Coordinates of C-alpha atoms and ligand atoms in Angstrom, one line a residue:
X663 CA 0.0 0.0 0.0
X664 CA 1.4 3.5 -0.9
X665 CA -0.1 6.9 -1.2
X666 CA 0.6 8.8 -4.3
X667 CA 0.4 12.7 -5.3
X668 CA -1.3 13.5 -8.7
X669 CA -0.5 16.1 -10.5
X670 CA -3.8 19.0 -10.3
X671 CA -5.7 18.4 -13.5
X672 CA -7.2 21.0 -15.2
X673 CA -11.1 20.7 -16.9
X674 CA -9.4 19.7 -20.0
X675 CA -7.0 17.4 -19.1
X676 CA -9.5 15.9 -17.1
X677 CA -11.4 15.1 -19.9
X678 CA -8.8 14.4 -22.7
X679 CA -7.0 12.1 -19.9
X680 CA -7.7 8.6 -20.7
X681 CA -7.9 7.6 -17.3
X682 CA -11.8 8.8 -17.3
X683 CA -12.9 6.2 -19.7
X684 CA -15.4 4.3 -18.8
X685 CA -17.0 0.5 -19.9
X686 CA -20.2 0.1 -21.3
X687 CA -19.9 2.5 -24.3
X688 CA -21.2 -0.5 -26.9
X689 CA -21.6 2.9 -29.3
X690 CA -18.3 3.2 -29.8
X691 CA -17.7 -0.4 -29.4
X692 CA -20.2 -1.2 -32.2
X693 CA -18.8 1.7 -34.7
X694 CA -15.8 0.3 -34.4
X695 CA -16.5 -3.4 -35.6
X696 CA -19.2 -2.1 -37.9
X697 CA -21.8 -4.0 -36.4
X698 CA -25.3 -2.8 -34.6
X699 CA -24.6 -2.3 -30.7
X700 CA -27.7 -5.1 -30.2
X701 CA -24.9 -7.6 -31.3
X702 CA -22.6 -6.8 -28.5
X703 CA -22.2 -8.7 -25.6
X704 CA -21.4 -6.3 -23.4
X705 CA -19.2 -7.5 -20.0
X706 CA -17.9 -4.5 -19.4
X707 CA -20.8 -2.5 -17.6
X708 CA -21.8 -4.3 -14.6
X709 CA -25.6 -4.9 -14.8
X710 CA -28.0 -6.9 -13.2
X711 CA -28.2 -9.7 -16.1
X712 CA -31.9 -10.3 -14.6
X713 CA -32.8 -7.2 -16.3
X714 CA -35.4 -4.6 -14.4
X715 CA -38.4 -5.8 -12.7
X716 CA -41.3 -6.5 -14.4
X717 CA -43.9 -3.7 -12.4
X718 CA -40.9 -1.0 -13.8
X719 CA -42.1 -1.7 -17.5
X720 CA -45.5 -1.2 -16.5
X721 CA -44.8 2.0 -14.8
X722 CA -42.8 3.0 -18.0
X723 CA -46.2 3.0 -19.8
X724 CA -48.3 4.4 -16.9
X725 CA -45.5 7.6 -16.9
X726 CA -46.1 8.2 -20.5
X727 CA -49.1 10.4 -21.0
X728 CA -47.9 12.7 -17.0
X729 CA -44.7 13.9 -20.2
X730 CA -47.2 17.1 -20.7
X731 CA -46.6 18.3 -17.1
X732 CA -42.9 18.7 -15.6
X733 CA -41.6 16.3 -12.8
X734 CA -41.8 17.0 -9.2
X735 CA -38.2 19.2 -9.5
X736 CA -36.6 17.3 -6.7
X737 CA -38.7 13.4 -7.1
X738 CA -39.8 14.5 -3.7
X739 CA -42.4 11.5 -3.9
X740 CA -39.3 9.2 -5.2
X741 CA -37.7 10.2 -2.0
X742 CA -40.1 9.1 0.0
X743 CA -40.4 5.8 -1.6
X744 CA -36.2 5.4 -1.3
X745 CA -36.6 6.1 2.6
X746 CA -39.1 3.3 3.1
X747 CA -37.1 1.2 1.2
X748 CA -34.0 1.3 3.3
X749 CA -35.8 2.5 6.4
X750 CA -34.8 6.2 6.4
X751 CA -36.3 9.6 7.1
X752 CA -37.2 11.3 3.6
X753 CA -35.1 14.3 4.5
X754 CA -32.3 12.0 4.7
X755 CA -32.8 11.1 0.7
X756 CA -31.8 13.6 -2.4
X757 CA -32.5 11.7 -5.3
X758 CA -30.0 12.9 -8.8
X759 CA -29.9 12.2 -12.8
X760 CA -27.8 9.1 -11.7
X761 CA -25.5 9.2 -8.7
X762 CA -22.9 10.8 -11.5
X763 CA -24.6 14.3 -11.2
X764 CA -24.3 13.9 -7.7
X765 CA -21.3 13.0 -7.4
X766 CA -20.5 16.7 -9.0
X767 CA -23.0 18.3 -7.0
X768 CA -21.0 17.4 -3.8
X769 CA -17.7 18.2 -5.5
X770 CA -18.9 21.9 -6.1
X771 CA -21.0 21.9 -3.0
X772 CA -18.1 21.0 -0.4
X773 CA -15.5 23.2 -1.7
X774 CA -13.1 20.3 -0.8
X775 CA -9.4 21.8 -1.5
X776 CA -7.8 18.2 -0.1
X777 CA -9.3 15.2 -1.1
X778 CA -7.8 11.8 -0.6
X779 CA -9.4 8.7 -2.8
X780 CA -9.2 5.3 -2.0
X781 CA -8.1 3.4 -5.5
X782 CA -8.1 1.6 -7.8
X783 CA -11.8 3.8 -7.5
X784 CA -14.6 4.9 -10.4
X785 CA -12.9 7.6 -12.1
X786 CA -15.6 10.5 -11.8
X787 CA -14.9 11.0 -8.2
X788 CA -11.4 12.0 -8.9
X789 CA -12.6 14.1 -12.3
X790 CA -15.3 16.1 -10.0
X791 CA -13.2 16.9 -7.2
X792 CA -10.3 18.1 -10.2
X793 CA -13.0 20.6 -11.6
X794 CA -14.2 21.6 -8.5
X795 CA -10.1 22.6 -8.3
X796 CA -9.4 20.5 -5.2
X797 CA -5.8 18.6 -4.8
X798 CA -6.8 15.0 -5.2
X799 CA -4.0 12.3 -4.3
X800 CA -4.4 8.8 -3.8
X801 CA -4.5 5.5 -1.5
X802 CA -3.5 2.4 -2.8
X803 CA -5.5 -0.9 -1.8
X804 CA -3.0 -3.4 -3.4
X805 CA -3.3 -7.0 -5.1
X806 CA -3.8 -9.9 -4.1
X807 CA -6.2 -9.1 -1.2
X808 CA -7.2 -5.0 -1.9
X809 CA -7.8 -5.2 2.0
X810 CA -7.7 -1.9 3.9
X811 CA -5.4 -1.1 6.6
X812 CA -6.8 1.1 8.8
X813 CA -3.4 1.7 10.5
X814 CA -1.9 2.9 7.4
X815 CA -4.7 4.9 6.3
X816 CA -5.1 6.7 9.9
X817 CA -1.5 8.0 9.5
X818 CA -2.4 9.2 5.9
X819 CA -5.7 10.9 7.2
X820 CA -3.6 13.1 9.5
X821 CA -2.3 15.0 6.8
X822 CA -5.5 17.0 6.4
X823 CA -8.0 15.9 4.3
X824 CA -11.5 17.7 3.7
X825 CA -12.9 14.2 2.1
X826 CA -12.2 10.3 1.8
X827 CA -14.0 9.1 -0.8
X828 CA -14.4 5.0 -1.5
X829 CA -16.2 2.6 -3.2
X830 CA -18.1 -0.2 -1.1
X831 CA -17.9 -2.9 -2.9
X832 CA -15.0 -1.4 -4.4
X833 CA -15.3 -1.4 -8.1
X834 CA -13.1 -2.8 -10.6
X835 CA -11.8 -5.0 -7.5
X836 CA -15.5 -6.1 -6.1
X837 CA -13.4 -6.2 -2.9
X838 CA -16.0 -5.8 0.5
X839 CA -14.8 -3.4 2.9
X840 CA -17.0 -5.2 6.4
X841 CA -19.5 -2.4 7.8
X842 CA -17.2 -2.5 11.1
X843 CA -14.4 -1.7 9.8
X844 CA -16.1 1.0 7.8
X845 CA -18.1 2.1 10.8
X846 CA -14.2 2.4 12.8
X847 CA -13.2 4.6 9.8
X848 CA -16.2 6.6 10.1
X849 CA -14.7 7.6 14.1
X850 CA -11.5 8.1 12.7
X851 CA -12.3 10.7 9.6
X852 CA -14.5 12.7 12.0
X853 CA -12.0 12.7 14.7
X854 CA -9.9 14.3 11.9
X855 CA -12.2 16.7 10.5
X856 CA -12.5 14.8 7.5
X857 CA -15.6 13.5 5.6
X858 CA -16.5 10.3 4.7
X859 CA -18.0 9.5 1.3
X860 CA -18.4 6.1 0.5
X861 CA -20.1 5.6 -3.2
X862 CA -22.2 2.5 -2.5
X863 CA -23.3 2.1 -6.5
X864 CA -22.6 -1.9 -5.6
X865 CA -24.1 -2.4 -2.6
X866 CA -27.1 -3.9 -3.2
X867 CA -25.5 -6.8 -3.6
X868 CA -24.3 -7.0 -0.1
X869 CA -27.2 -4.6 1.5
X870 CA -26.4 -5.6 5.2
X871 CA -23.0 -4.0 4.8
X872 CA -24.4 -0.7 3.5
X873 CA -23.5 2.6 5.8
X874 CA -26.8 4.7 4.8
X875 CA -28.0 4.2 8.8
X876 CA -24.9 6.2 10.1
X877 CA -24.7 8.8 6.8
X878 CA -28.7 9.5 7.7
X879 CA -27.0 10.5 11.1
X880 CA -23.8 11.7 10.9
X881 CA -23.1 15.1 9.5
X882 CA -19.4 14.0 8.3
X883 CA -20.4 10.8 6.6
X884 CA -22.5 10.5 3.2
X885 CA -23.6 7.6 0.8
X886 CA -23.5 7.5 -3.1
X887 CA -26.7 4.9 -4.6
X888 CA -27.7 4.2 -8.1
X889 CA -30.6 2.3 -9.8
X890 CA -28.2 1.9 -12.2
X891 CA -26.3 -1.6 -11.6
X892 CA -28.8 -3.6 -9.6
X893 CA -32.3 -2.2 -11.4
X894 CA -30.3 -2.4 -14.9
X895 CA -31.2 0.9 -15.8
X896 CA -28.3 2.8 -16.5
X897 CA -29.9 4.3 -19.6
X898 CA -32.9 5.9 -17.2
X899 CA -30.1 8.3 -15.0
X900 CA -31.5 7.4 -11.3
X901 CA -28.9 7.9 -8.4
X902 CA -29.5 9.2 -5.2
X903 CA -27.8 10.6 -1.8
X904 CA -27.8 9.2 2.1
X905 CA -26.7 12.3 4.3
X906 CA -27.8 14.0 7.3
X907 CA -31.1 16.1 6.8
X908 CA -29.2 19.2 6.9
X909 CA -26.6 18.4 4.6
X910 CA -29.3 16.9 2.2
X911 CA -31.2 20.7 2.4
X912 CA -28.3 22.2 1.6
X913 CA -27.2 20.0 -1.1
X914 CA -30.8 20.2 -2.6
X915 CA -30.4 23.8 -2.9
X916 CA -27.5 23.1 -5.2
X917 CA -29.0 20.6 -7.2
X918 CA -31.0 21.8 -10.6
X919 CA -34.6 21.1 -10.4
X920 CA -36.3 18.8 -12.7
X921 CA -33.1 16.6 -12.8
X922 CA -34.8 13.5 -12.8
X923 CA -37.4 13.3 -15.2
X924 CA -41.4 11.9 -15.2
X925 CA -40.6 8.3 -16.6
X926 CA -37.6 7.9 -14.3
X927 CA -39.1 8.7 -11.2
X928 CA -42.3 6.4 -11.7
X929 CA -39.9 3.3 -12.9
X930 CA -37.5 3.7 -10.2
X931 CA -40.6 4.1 -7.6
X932 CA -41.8 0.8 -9.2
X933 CA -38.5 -0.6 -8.9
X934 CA -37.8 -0.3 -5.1
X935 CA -41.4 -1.9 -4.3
X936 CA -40.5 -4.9 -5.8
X937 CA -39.1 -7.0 -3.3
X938 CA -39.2 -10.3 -5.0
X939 CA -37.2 -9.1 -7.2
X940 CA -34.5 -8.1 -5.1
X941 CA -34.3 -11.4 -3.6
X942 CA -33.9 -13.3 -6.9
X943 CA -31.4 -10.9 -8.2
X944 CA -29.4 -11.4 -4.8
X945 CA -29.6 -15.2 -4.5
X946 CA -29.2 -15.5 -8.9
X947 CA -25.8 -13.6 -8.2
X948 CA -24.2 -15.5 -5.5
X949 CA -24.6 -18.7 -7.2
X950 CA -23.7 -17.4 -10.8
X951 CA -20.7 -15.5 -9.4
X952 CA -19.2 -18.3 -7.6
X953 CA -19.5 -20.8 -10.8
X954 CA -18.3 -17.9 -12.7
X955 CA -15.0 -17.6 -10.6
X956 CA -14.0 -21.2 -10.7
X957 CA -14.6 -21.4 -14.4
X958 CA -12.3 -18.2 -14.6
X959 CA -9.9 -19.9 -12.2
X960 CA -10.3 -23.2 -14.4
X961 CA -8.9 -21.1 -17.2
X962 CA -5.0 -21.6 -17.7
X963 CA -3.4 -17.9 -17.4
X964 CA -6.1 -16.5 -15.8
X965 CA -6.6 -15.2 -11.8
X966 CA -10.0 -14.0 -11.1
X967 CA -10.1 -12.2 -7.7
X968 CA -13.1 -12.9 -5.2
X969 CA -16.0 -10.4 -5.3
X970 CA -18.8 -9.4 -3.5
X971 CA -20.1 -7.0 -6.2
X972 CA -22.0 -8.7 -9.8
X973 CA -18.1 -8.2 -11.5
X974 CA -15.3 -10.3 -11.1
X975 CA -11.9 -8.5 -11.6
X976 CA -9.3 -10.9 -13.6
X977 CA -5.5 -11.2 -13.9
X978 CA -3.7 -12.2 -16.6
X979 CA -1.0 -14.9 -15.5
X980 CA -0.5 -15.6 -19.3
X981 CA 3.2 -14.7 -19.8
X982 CA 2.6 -12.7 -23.0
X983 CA -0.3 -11.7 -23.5
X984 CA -1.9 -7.8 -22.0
X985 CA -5.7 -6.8 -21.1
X986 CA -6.1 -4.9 -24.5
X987 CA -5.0 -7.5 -27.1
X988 CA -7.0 -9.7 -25.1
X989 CA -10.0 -6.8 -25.6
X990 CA -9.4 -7.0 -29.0
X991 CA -9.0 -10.7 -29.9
X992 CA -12.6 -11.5 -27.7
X993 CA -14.2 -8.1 -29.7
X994 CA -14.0 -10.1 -33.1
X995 CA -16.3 -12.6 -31.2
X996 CA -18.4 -9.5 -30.4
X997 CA -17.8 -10.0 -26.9
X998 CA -16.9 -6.7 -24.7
X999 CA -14.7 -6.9 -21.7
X1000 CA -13.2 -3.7 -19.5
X1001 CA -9.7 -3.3 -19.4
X1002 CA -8.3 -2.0 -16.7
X1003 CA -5.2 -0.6 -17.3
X1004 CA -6.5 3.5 -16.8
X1005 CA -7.2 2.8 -13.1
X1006 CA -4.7 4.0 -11.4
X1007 CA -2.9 1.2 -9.1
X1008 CA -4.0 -1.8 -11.6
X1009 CA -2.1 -2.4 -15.6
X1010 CA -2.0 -4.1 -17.9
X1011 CA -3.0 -7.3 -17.0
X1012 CA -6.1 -7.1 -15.4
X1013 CA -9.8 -7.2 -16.8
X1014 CA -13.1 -6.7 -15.4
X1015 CA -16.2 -9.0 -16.5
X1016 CA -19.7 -8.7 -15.2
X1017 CA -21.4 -11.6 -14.2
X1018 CA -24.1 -12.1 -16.7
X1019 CA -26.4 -15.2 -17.6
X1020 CA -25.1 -19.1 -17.8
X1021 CA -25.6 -19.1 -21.4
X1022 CA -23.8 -15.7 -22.2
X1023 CA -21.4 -16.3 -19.4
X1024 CA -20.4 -19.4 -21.3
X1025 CA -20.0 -17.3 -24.9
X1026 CA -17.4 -15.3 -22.9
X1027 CA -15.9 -18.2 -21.7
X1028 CA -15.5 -20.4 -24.8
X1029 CA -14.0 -16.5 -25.9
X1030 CA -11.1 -17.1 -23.9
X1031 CA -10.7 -20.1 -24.5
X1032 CA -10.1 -19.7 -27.8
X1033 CA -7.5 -16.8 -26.9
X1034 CA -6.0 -18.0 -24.4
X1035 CA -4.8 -21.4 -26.6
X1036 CA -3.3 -19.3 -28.9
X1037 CA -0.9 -17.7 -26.6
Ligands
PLP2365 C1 -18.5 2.9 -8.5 C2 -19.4 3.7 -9.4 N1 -20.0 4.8 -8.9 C3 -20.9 5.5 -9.7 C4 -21.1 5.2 -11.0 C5 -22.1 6.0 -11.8 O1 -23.3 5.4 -11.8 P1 -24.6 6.2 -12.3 O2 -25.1 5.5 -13.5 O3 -25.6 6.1 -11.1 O4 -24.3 7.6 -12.6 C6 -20.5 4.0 -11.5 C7 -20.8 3.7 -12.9 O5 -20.1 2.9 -13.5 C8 -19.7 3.3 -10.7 O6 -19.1 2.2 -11.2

């Protein structure tokens, strides 16, 4: 484990920087290969392969003909709906055009000028806090184990920090950081004065472990949550934000109204109601993931790591071969996987696939197969 300076980015190198790529852009993908994007496989966003629940399709339709009136401007009824869901006072809720917007939102509202991230870590945290002109510098969770030494980062936090931001799950690693643990660092950032984000866009995985009780609480602590992964709906924008109510006021006043629209805001209420589906998404995951991982570990020259998120982050052992020819050879099978060579702290060798159905899992696996002989 190390912590490591970067250099303060401007708005366009944060942009032109490579490092904020992102999966999941089967446009690009598709051009590329001259094909439709409805022929890619796509394993490099991480989506609930179950699809959305069956009442959200229904609510699509039902939202249609409300498109002549605008939204409620802050999904004041969505927040409502989110608090029941996990148990939380409304004012504790502000829902966002997917947890990216407010991710920027608390970048501009905190006026952070020292912000220490926890990577390898999603790379819009880093790109907000840049254009919001805060120093951002970085703590390394290392292979094999990405495990967090609070030791090491309570020596780090001393330097003076206005945030700690992390991801929980942490994503590309799908490494669990145990509420406890979490809970300890939550004493130890406010006996420093700094505050604790923790972007929880993978969480409903592993709900139990989530942190939204304390952020609903604690004025130095807040939670990042998407629709996005587990509702598979990263096309509809719906993220929101666990704080205490009087961080959540003022972070509403920030936020521009009528961010999430009409059709968003019924789906995603339809979404959190339906608790069956939650339940087979959950139990689908565990079992897929885990046959997933040992077909992965089955695979000469590969290292999947373990994960508690609905990803599995791989290494190549291979002695030759790199993440990106290995991109390229599966993309002429139409199969898309996430390299992860622009997160800072991981190279060359390591790939991210999501966890996706037997029968496609199995495409991406006869995939490698292929490669990987030819190596
Ligand atoms: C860790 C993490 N946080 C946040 C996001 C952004 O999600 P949203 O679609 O809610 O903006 C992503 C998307 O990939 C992510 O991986």
């Amino acid at each position: 484990m190390s912590n490591e300076k970067s250099r303060l980015l401007t708005p366009d190198s944060v942009f032109r920087n490579p490092q904020f790529r992102h999966g999941g852009n089967i446009y690009a993908f598709a051009r590329a290969r001259g094909v439709t994007p409805e022929r890619v496989l796509d394993f490099s966003a991480s989506i609930n392969p179950l699809g959305w629940p069956p009442a959200a399709t229904r609510a699509y339709r039902r939202a249609l003909p409300q498109l002549v009136h605008y939204p409620e401007p802050y999904a004041e009824s969505l927040s409502t709906a989110l608090a029941a869901y996990h148990d939380l006072n409304s004012r504790t809720v502000l829902v966002g055009n997917g947890s990216t917007q407010l991710i920027f939102l608390l970048a501009r509202a905190l006026a952070a000028r020292r912000v220490l991230l926890i990577a390898p870590l999603f790379s819009e945290h880093a790109a907000a806090f840049c254009l919001s002109g805060a120093r951002v510098e970085r703590f390394f969770l290392r292979p094999p184990t990405f495990t967090l030494s609070l030791k090491r980062l309570g020596s780090s936090l001393t330097k003076g920090y206005d945030a700690l931001v992390l991801t929980n799950p942490n994503s590309p690693t799908g490494a669990l950081i145990p509420r406890p643990q979490l809970e300890e660092l939550a004493c130890l950032c406010q006996r420093v004065r700094t505050r604790l984000i923790v972007d929880e866009t993978f969480v409903d995985w592993v709900e139990e472990e989530s942190l939204k009780q304390l952020a609903a609480r604690s004025p130095h602590v807040i939670v990042l949550r998407s629709l996005t992964k587990f509702f598979a709906m990263p096309g509809l924008r719906v993220g929101y934000l666990i704080g205490q109510a009087r961080l959540v006021a003022r972070l509403r006043a920030r936020l521009e109204p009528w961010s999430v629209n009409t059709v968003a805001q019924e789906v995603a209420f339809a979404c959190v109601r339906d608790q069956r589906f939650v339940r087979r998404s959950r139990t689908f995951m565990v079992q897929e993931r885990a046959w997933l991982a040992e077909q992965l570990a089955g695979l000469k020259g590969l290292q999947p790591f373990p994960s508690r998120a609905n990803f599995l982050l791989v290494r190549i052992t291979a002695s030759a071969l790199n993440a990106s020819s290995l991109r390229q050879a599966l993309a002429r099978e139409d199969l898309l996987i996430r390299t992860c060579a622009d997160f800072p702290g991981l190279g060359e060798r390591f790939f991210r696939v999501a966890v996706r159905t037997r029968q496609e899992n199995r495409r991406l696996l006869n995939g490698l197969r292929v490669v990987l002989s030819q190596w």
